[in-house]
mmCIF file with all atom_site columns, C-alpha atoms in Angstrom:
data_model
loop_
_atom_site.group_PDB
_atom_site.id
_atom_site.type_symbol
_atom_site.label_atom_id
_atom_site.label_alt_id
_atom_site.label_comp_id
_atom_site.label_asym_id
_atom_site.label_entity_id
_atom_site.label_seq_id
_atom_site.pdbx_PDB_ins_code
_atom_site.Cartn_x
_atom_site.Cartn_y
_atom_site.Cartn_z
_atom_site.occupancy
_atom_site.B_iso_or_equiv
_atom_site.pdbx_formal_charge
_atom_site.auth_seq_id
_atom_site.auth_comp_id
_atom_site.auth_asym_id
_atom_site.auth_atom_id
_atom_site.pdbx_PDB_model_num
ATOM 1   C CA . MET A 1 1   ? 12.610  54.072  36.482  1.00 0.00 ? 1   MET A CA 1
ATOM 2   C CA . ILE A 1 2   ? 15.127  53.593  33.688  1.00 0.00 ? 2   ILE A CA 1
ATOM 3   C CA . ASP A 1 3   ? 16.742  50.787  35.682  1.00 0.00 ? 3   ASP A CA 1
ATOM 4   C CA . ASP A 1 4   ? 13.368  48.977  36.003  1.00 0.00 ? 4   ASP A CA 1
ATOM 5   C CA . ARG A 1 5   ? 12.882  48.931  32.247  1.00 0.00 ? 5   ARG A CA 1
ATOM 6   C CA . GLY A 1 6   ? 16.322  47.477  31.598  1.00 0.00 ? 6   GLY A CA 1
ATOM 7   C CA . LEU A 1 7   ? 15.708  44.696  34.090  1.00 0.00 ? 7   LEU A CA 1
ATOM 8   C CA . SER A 1 8   ? 12.247  44.001  32.678  1.00 0.00 ? 8   SER A CA 1
ATOM 9   C CA . THR A 1 9   ? 13.601  43.725  29.106  1.00 0.00 ? 9   THR A CA 1
ATOM 10  C CA . VAL A 1 10  ? 16.347  41.321  30.172  1.00 0.00 ? 10  VAL A CA 1
ATOM 11  C CA . LEU A 1 11  ? 13.821  39.177  32.043  1.00 0.00 ? 11  LEU A CA 1
ATOM 12  C CA . ASP A 1 12  ? 11.411  39.230  29.101  1.00 0.00 ? 12  ASP A CA 1
ATOM 13  C CA . VAL A 1 13  ? 14.138  38.079  26.703  1.00 0.00 ? 13  VAL A CA 1
ATOM 14  C CA . ALA A 1 14  ? 15.295  35.354  29.109  1.00 0.00 ? 14  ALA A CA 1
ATOM 15  C CA . VAL A 1 15  ? 11.745  34.027  29.575  1.00 0.00 ? 15  VAL A CA 1
ATOM 16  C CA . CYS A 1 16  ? 11.176  34.110  25.804  1.00 0.00 ? 16  CYS A CA 1
ATOM 17  C CA . VAL A 1 17  ? 14.384  32.153  25.137  1.00 0.00 ? 17  VAL A CA 1
ATOM 18  C CA . VAL A 1 18  ? 13.457  29.551  27.755  1.00 0.00 ? 18  VAL A CA 1
ATOM 19  C CA . LEU A 1 19  ? 9.920   29.145  26.363  1.00 0.00 ? 19  LEU A CA 1
ATOM 20  C CA . VAL A 1 20  ? 11.072  28.877  22.742  1.00 0.00 ? 20  VAL A CA 1
ATOM 21  C CA . GLY A 1 21  ? 13.752  26.360  23.727  1.00 0.00 ? 21  GLY A CA 1
ATOM 22  C CA . ALA A 1 22  ? 11.217  24.286  25.668  1.00 0.00 ? 22  ALA A CA 1
ATOM 23  C CA . GLY A 1 23  ? 8.839   24.371  22.699  1.00 0.00 ? 23  GLY A CA 1
ATOM 24  C CA . VAL A 1 24  ? 11.527  23.173  20.304  1.00 0.00 ? 24  VAL A CA 1
ATOM 25  C CA . VAL A 1 25  ? 12.508  20.338  22.646  1.00 0.00 ? 25  VAL A CA 1
ATOM 26  C CA . ALA A 1 26  ? 8.865   19.326  23.111  1.00 0.00 ? 26  ALA A CA 1
ATOM 27  C CA . LEU A 1 27  ? 8.144   19.283  19.363  1.00 0.00 ? 27  LEU A CA 1
ATOM 28  C CA . THR A 1 28  ? 11.242  17.328  18.403  1.00 0.00 ? 28  THR A CA 1
ATOM 29  C CA . THR A 1 29  ? 10.995  14.705  21.139  1.00 0.00 ? 29  THR A CA 1
ATOM 30  C CA . VAL A 1 30  ? 7.262   14.217  21.651  1.00 0.00 ? 30  VAL A CA 1
ATOM 31  C CA . VAL A 1 31  ? 5.871   14.194  18.092  1.00 0.00 ? 31  VAL A CA 1
ATOM 32  C CA . PRO A 1 32  ? 6.505   10.802  16.421  1.00 0.00 ? 32  PRO A CA 1
ATOM 33  C CA . ASP A 1 33  ? 7.965   10.643  12.921  1.00 0.00 ? 33  ASP A CA 1
ATOM 34  C CA . GLU A 1 34  ? 5.084   9.631   10.625  1.00 0.00 ? 34  GLU A CA 1
ATOM 35  C CA . SER A 1 35  ? 7.025   9.934   7.369   1.00 0.00 ? 35  SER A CA 1
ATOM 36  C CA . THR A 1 36  ? 7.830   6.225   7.098   1.00 0.00 ? 36  THR A CA 1
ATOM 37  C CA . PRO A 1 37  ? 5.267   3.505   7.770   1.00 0.00 ? 37  PRO A CA 1
ATOM 38  C CA . ASP A 1 38  ? 5.995   0.800   10.308  1.00 0.00 ? 38  ASP A CA 1
ATOM 39  C CA . ALA A 1 39  ? 7.468   -2.122  8.376   1.00 0.00 ? 39  ALA A CA 1
ATOM 40  C CA . THR A 1 40  ? 5.885   -4.568  10.812  1.00 0.00 ? 40  THR A CA 1
ATOM 41  C CA . ASP A 1 41  ? 2.366   -3.137  10.371  1.00 0.00 ? 41  ASP A CA 1
ATOM 42  C CA . PRO A 1 42  ? 0.529   -5.248  7.768   1.00 0.00 ? 42  PRO A CA 1
ATOM 43  C CA . SER A 1 43  ? -2.062  -2.517  7.117   1.00 0.00 ? 43  SER A CA 1
ATOM 44  C CA . ALA A 1 44  ? 0.630   0.058   6.349   1.00 0.00 ? 44  ALA A CA 1
ATOM 45  C CA . THR A 1 45  ? 2.406   -2.396  4.054   1.00 0.00 ? 45  THR A CA 1
ATOM 46  C CA . ALA A 1 46  ? -0.863  -3.220  2.275   1.00 0.00 ? 46  ALA A CA 1
ATOM 47  C CA . ARG A 1 47  ? -1.624  0.467   1.700   1.00 0.00 ? 47  ARG A CA 1
ATOM 48  C CA . ALA A 1 48  ? 1.880   1.156   0.430   1.00 0.00 ? 48  ALA A CA 1
ATOM 49  C CA . VAL A 1 49  ? 1.906   -1.841  -1.911  1.00 0.00 ? 49  VAL A CA 1
ATOM 50  C CA . LEU A 1 50  ? -1.611  -1.506  -3.305  1.00 0.00 ? 50  LEU A CA 1
ATOM 51  C CA . ASP A 1 51  ? -1.296  2.269   -3.811  1.00 0.00 ? 51  ASP A CA 1
ATOM 52  C CA . SER A 1 52  ? 1.970   1.896   -5.742  1.00 0.00 ? 52  SER A CA 1
ATOM 53  C CA . THR A 1 53  ? 1.822   2.367   -9.487  1.00 0.00 ? 53  THR A CA 1
ATOM 54  C CA . ALA A 1 54  ? 3.110   0.235   -12.321 1.00 0.00 ? 54  ALA A CA 1
ATOM 55  C CA . SER A 1 55  ? 2.960   0.027   -16.097 1.00 0.00 ? 55  SER A CA 1
ATOM 56  C CA . VAL A 1 56  ? 2.071   -3.173  -17.912 1.00 0.00 ? 56  VAL A CA 1
ATOM 57  C CA . THR A 1 57  ? 2.461   -3.719  -21.653 1.00 0.00 ? 57  THR A CA 1
ATOM 58  C CA . VAL A 1 58  ? 0.432   -6.416  -23.392 1.00 0.00 ? 58  VAL A CA 1
ATOM 59  C CA . ALA A 1 59  ? -0.144  -6.703  -27.146 1.00 0.00 ? 59  ALA A CA 1
ATOM 60  C CA . ASN A 1 60  ? 1.528   -3.334  -27.849 1.00 0.00 ? 60  ASN A CA 1
ATOM 61  C CA . ARG A 1 61  ? -0.759  -1.588  -25.374 1.00 0.00 ? 61  ARG A CA 1
ATOM 62  C CA . THR A 1 62  ? 0.511   -0.070  -22.131 1.00 0.00 ? 62  THR A CA 1
ATOM 63  C CA . VAL A 1 63  ? -1.743  0.187   -19.097 1.00 0.00 ? 63  VAL A CA 1
ATOM 64  C CA . HIS A 1 64  ? -0.687  2.328   -16.134 1.00 0.00 ? 64  HIS A CA 1
ATOM 65  C CA . GLY A 1 65  ? -2.341  2.259   -12.717 1.00 0.00 ? 65  GLY A CA 1
ATOM 66  C CA . THR A 1 66  ? -2.077  1.287   -9.091  1.00 0.00 ? 66  THR A CA 1
ATOM 67  C CA . LEU A 1 67  ? -1.220  -2.321  -8.351  1.00 0.00 ? 67  LEU A CA 1
ATOM 68  C CA . ALA A 1 68  ? -4.680  -2.685  -6.797  1.00 0.00 ? 68  ALA A CA 1
ATOM 69  C CA . ALA A 1 69  ? -6.447  -1.467  -9.950  1.00 0.00 ? 69  ALA A CA 1
ATOM 70  C CA . LEU A 1 70  ? -4.234  -3.537  -12.243 1.00 0.00 ? 70  LEU A CA 1
ATOM 71  C CA . LEU A 1 71  ? -4.837  -6.710  -10.196 1.00 0.00 ? 71  LEU A CA 1
ATOM 72  C CA . VAL A 1 72  ? -8.612  -6.196  -10.158 1.00 0.00 ? 72  VAL A CA 1
ATOM 73  C CA . ASP A 1 73  ? -8.714  -5.501  -13.914 1.00 0.00 ? 73  ASP A CA 1
ATOM 74  C CA . ALA A 1 74  ? -6.497  -8.507  -14.642 1.00 0.00 ? 74  ALA A CA 1
ATOM 75  C CA . ALA A 1 75  ? -8.626  -10.850 -12.517 1.00 0.00 ? 75  ALA A CA 1
ATOM 76  C CA . VAL A 1 76  ? -11.849 -9.813  -14.251 1.00 0.00 ? 76  VAL A CA 1
ATOM 77  C CA . ALA A 1 77  ? -10.260 -9.887  -17.721 1.00 0.00 ? 77  ALA A CA 1
ATOM 78  C CA . ASP A 1 78  ? -8.785  -13.335 -17.080 1.00 0.00 ? 78  ASP A CA 1
ATOM 79  C CA . GLY A 1 79  ? -12.067 -14.672 -15.685 1.00 0.00 ? 79  GLY A CA 1
ATOM 80  C CA . ARG A 1 80  ? -13.896 -13.491 -18.790 1.00 0.00 ? 80  ARG A CA 1
ATOM 81  C CA . ASP A 1 81  ? -11.171 -14.897 -21.087 1.00 0.00 ? 81  ASP A CA 1
ATOM 82  C CA . ARG A 1 82  ? -10.287 -11.440 -22.395 1.00 0.00 ? 82  ARG A CA 1
ATOM 83  C CA . ALA A 1 83  ? -6.855  -9.887  -22.846 1.00 0.00 ? 83  ALA A CA 1
ATOM 84  C CA . PRO A 1 84  ? -4.675  -13.022 -22.951 1.00 0.00 ? 84  PRO A CA 1
ATOM 85  C CA . GLY A 1 85  ? -1.396  -12.518 -21.142 1.00 0.00 ? 85  GLY A CA 1
ATOM 86  C CA . TYR A 1 86  ? -2.625  -9.513  -19.164 1.00 0.00 ? 86  TYR A CA 1
ATOM 87  C CA . ALA A 1 87  ? -2.874  -11.392 -15.836 1.00 0.00 ? 87  ALA A CA 1
ATOM 88  C CA . ASP A 1 88  ? 0.645   -12.788 -16.273 1.00 0.00 ? 88  ASP A CA 1
ATOM 89  C CA . ALA A 1 89  ? 2.018   -9.335  -17.130 1.00 0.00 ? 89  ALA A CA 1
ATOM 90  C CA . VAL A 1 90  ? 0.370   -7.791  -14.048 1.00 0.00 ? 90  VAL A CA 1
ATOM 91  C CA . SER A 1 91  ? 1.676   -10.617 -11.847 1.00 0.00 ? 91  SER A CA 1
ATOM 92  C CA . THR A 1 92  ? 5.185   -10.067 -13.221 1.00 0.00 ? 92  THR A CA 1
ATOM 93  C CA . ALA A 1 93  ? 5.002   -6.289  -12.642 1.00 0.00 ? 93  ALA A CA 1
ATOM 94  C CA . ALA A 1 94  ? 3.726   -6.769  -9.074  1.00 0.00 ? 94  ALA A CA 1
ATOM 95  C CA . THR A 1 95  ? 6.418   -9.384  -8.348  1.00 0.00 ? 95  THR A CA 1
ATOM 96  C CA . ARG A 1 96  ? 9.076   -7.001  -9.669  1.00 0.00 ? 96  ARG A CA 1
ATOM 97  C CA . TYR A 1 97  ? 7.725   -4.199  -7.481  1.00 0.00 ? 97  TYR A CA 1
ATOM 98  C CA . LEU A 1 98  ? 7.767   -6.419  -4.387  1.00 0.00 ? 98  LEU A CA 1
ATOM 99  C CA . ALA A 1 99  ? 11.319  -7.592  -5.150  1.00 0.00 ? 99  ALA A CA 1
ATOM 100 C CA . ASP A 1 100 ? 12.479  -3.977  -5.477  1.00 0.00 ? 100 ASP A CA 1
ATOM 101 C CA . THR A 1 101 ? 10.752  -2.670  -2.339  1.00 0.00 ? 101 THR A CA 1
ATOM 102 C CA . THR A 1 102 ? 10.134  -5.458  0.158   1.00 0.00 ? 102 THR A CA 1
ATOM 103 C CA . ARG A 1 103 ? 11.003  -9.102  0.135   1.00 0.00 ? 103 ARG A CA 1
ATOM 104 C CA . THR A 1 104 ? 8.558   -9.816  2.933   1.00 0.00 ? 104 THR A CA 1
ATOM 105 C CA . ALA A 1 105 ? 5.184   -9.416  1.216   1.00 0.00 ? 105 ALA A CA 1
ATOM 106 C CA . ALA A 1 106 ? 3.072   -11.269 -1.334  1.00 0.00 ? 106 ALA A CA 1
ATOM 107 C CA . LEU A 1 107 ? -0.135  -10.390 -3.198  1.00 0.00 ? 107 LEU A CA 1
ATOM 108 C CA . THR A 1 108 ? -3.101  -12.479 -4.269  1.00 0.00 ? 108 THR A CA 1
ATOM 109 C CA . ALA A 1 109 ? -6.117  -11.357 -6.301  1.00 0.00 ? 109 ALA A CA 1
ATOM 110 C CA . THR A 1 110 ? -9.050  -13.780 -6.097  1.00 0.00 ? 110 THR A CA 1
ATOM 111 C CA . TRP A 1 111 ? -12.286 -13.594 -8.096  1.00 0.00 ? 111 TRP A CA 1
ATOM 112 C CA . ARG A 1 112 ? -15.146 -16.092 -7.773  1.00 0.00 ? 112 ARG A CA 1
ATOM 113 C CA . PRO A 1 113 ? -17.759 -14.982 -10.347 1.00 0.00 ? 113 PRO A CA 1
ATOM 114 C CA . GLU A 1 114 ? -20.902 -16.725 -11.534 1.00 0.00 ? 114 GLU A CA 1
ATOM 115 C CA . ASP A 1 115 ? -21.125 -18.707 -14.793 1.00 0.00 ? 115 ASP A CA 1
ATOM 116 C CA . PRO A 1 116 ? -20.186 -18.231 -17.608 1.00 0.00 ? 116 PRO A CA 1
ATOM 117 C CA . CYS A 1 117 ? -17.048 -16.642 -16.152 1.00 0.00 ? 117 CYS A CA 1
ATOM 118 C CA . ARG A 1 118 ? -14.397 -18.684 -14.394 1.00 0.00 ? 118 ARG A CA 1
ATOM 119 C CA . ALA A 1 119 ? -12.660 -18.356 -11.038 1.00 0.00 ? 119 ALA A CA 1
ATOM 120 C CA . VAL A 1 120 ? -9.276  -16.640 -11.029 1.00 0.00 ? 120 VAL A CA 1
ATOM 121 C CA . ASP A 1 121 ? -6.311  -16.490 -8.644  1.00 0.00 ? 121 ASP A CA 1
ATOM 122 C CA . ILE A 1 122 ? -3.432  -14.164 -9.532  1.00 0.00 ? 122 ILE A CA 1
ATOM 123 C CA . THR A 1 123 ? -0.388  -14.325 -7.278  1.00 0.00 ? 123 THR A CA 1
ATOM 124 C CA . ALA A 1 124 ? 2.700   -12.144 -7.041  1.00 0.00 ? 124 ALA A CA 1
ATOM 125 C CA . GLY A 1 125 ? 5.723   -12.161 -4.816  1.00 0.00 ? 125 GLY A CA 1
ATOM 126 C CA . PRO A 1 126 ? 7.629   -14.742 -2.820  1.00 0.00 ? 126 PRO A CA 1
ATOM 127 C CA . THR A 1 127 ? 6.288   -17.493 -0.604  1.00 0.00 ? 127 THR A CA 1
ATOM 128 C CA . PRO A 1 128 ? 6.859   -16.858 3.107   1.00 0.00 ? 128 PRO A CA 1
ATOM 129 C CA . PRO A 1 129 ? 9.565   -19.010 4.701   1.00 0.00 ? 129 PRO A CA 1
ATOM 130 C CA . ARG A 1 130 ? 8.444   -21.959 6.789   1.00 0.00 ? 130 ARG A CA 1
ATOM 131 C CA . GLY A 1 131 ? 7.953   -21.339 10.466  1.00 0.00 ? 131 GLY A CA 1
ATOM 132 C CA . VAL A 1 132 ? 7.416   -17.568 10.363  1.00 0.00 ? 132 VAL A CA 1
ATOM 133 C CA . GLY A 1 133 ? 4.255   -15.798 11.426  1.00 0.00 ? 133 GLY A CA 1
ATOM 134 C CA . VAL A 1 134 ? 2.277   -14.361 8.526   1.00 0.00 ? 134 VAL A CA 1
ATOM 135 C CA . ASP A 1 135 ? -0.171  -11.453 8.755   1.00 0.00 ? 135 ASP A CA 1
ATOM 136 C CA . ALA A 1 136 ? -2.760  -10.849 6.055   1.00 0.00 ? 136 ALA A CA 1
ATOM 137 C CA . VAL A 1 137 ? -4.906  -7.904  5.064   1.00 0.00 ? 137 VAL A CA 1
ATOM 138 C CA . THR A 1 138 ? -7.746  -8.435  2.571   1.00 0.00 ? 138 THR A CA 1
ATOM 139 C CA . LEU A 1 139 ? -9.496  -5.703  0.629   1.00 0.00 ? 139 LEU A CA 1
ATOM 140 C CA . SER A 1 140 ? -12.732 -6.521  -1.221  1.00 0.00 ? 140 SER A CA 1
ATOM 141 C CA . VAL A 1 141 ? -13.219 -4.529  -4.412  1.00 0.00 ? 141 VAL A CA 1
ATOM 142 C CA . PRO A 1 142 ? -16.747 -4.592  -5.872  1.00 0.00 ? 142 PRO A CA 1
ATOM 143 C CA . THR A 1 143 ? -17.193 -5.399  -9.537  1.00 0.00 ? 143 THR A CA 1
ATOM 144 C CA . ALA A 1 144 ? -20.110 -4.403  -11.700 1.00 0.00 ? 144 ALA A CA 1
ATOM 145 C CA . ASP A 1 145 ? -20.056 -7.155  -14.288 1.00 0.00 ? 145 ASP A CA 1
ATOM 146 C CA . ASP A 1 146 ? -23.538 -7.939  -15.611 1.00 0.00 ? 146 ASP A CA 1
ATOM 147 C CA . ALA A 1 147 ? -22.436 -11.141 -17.334 1.00 0.00 ? 147 ALA A CA 1
ATOM 148 C CA . CYS A 1 148 ? -20.647 -12.617 -14.308 1.00 0.00 ? 148 CYS A CA 1
ATOM 149 C CA . GLY A 1 149 ? -22.586 -11.400 -11.295 1.00 0.00 ? 149 GLY A CA 1
ATOM 150 C CA . ASP A 1 150 ? -21.451 -8.981  -8.647  1.00 0.00 ? 150 ASP A CA 1
ATOM 151 C CA . ALA A 1 151 ? -18.748 -11.035 -6.927  1.00 0.00 ? 151 ALA A CA 1
ATOM 152 C CA . PRO A 1 152 ? -15.981 -8.788  -5.592  1.00 0.00 ? 152 PRO A CA 1
ATOM 153 C CA . VAL A 1 153 ? -12.296 -9.256  -6.279  1.00 0.00 ? 153 VAL A CA 1
ATOM 154 C CA . HIS A 1 154 ? -10.466 -9.962  -3.023  1.00 0.00 ? 154 HIS A CA 1
ATOM 155 C CA . LEU A 1 155 ? -6.971  -8.477  -2.833  1.00 0.00 ? 155 LEU A CA 1
ATOM 156 C CA . THR A 1 156 ? -4.891  -10.083 -0.093  1.00 0.00 ? 156 THR A CA 1
ATOM 157 C CA . VAL A 1 157 ? -1.514  -8.772  1.039   1.00 0.00 ? 157 VAL A CA 1
ATOM 158 C CA . ARG A 1 158 ? 0.456   -11.219 3.190   1.00 0.00 ? 158 ARG A CA 1
ATOM 159 C CA . THR A 1 159 ? 3.416   -9.901  5.183   1.00 0.00 ? 159 THR A CA 1
ATOM 160 C CA . TRP A 1 160 ? 5.993   -11.525 7.445   1.00 0.00 ? 160 TRP A CA 1
ATOM 161 C CA . SER A 1 161 ? 9.133   -10.607 9.340   1.00 0.00 ? 161 SER A CA 1
ATOM 162 C CA . PRO A 1 162 ? 12.491  -11.617 7.895   1.00 0.00 ? 162 PRO A CA 1
#
């Protein structure tokens, strides 16, 4: 009986080692790495770019927020002729961000309000090279501006392969 226990323990340990080893192999080879977004996926690039934060200083006032929020605020402010220089400062900050992170994306914020406000286009980033395929993702952000109607600001992220 003592011999049976020794054999059973050795078999139990061997089976355990095999199962743990198989589990480790399965987890490291089957589960994809989700830590970095696919650089060729325009939706992933749009999320990464628009969720990134920046600081913009205009008239001795610093505004900090996501690029999406800054672009929407700048479009509405520019269309209402408020905060001169704010749209240019946001465009510069977004262009700097794109130059530091990806050279294959560009941003556009477009607002088409009702009178008395004026239409606005804010652009940031490089122009895609000729002859390359360009993907675009557009996000519509609602505005609640009583004076200018309820036209949304459209944020468009264009991406291309180098």
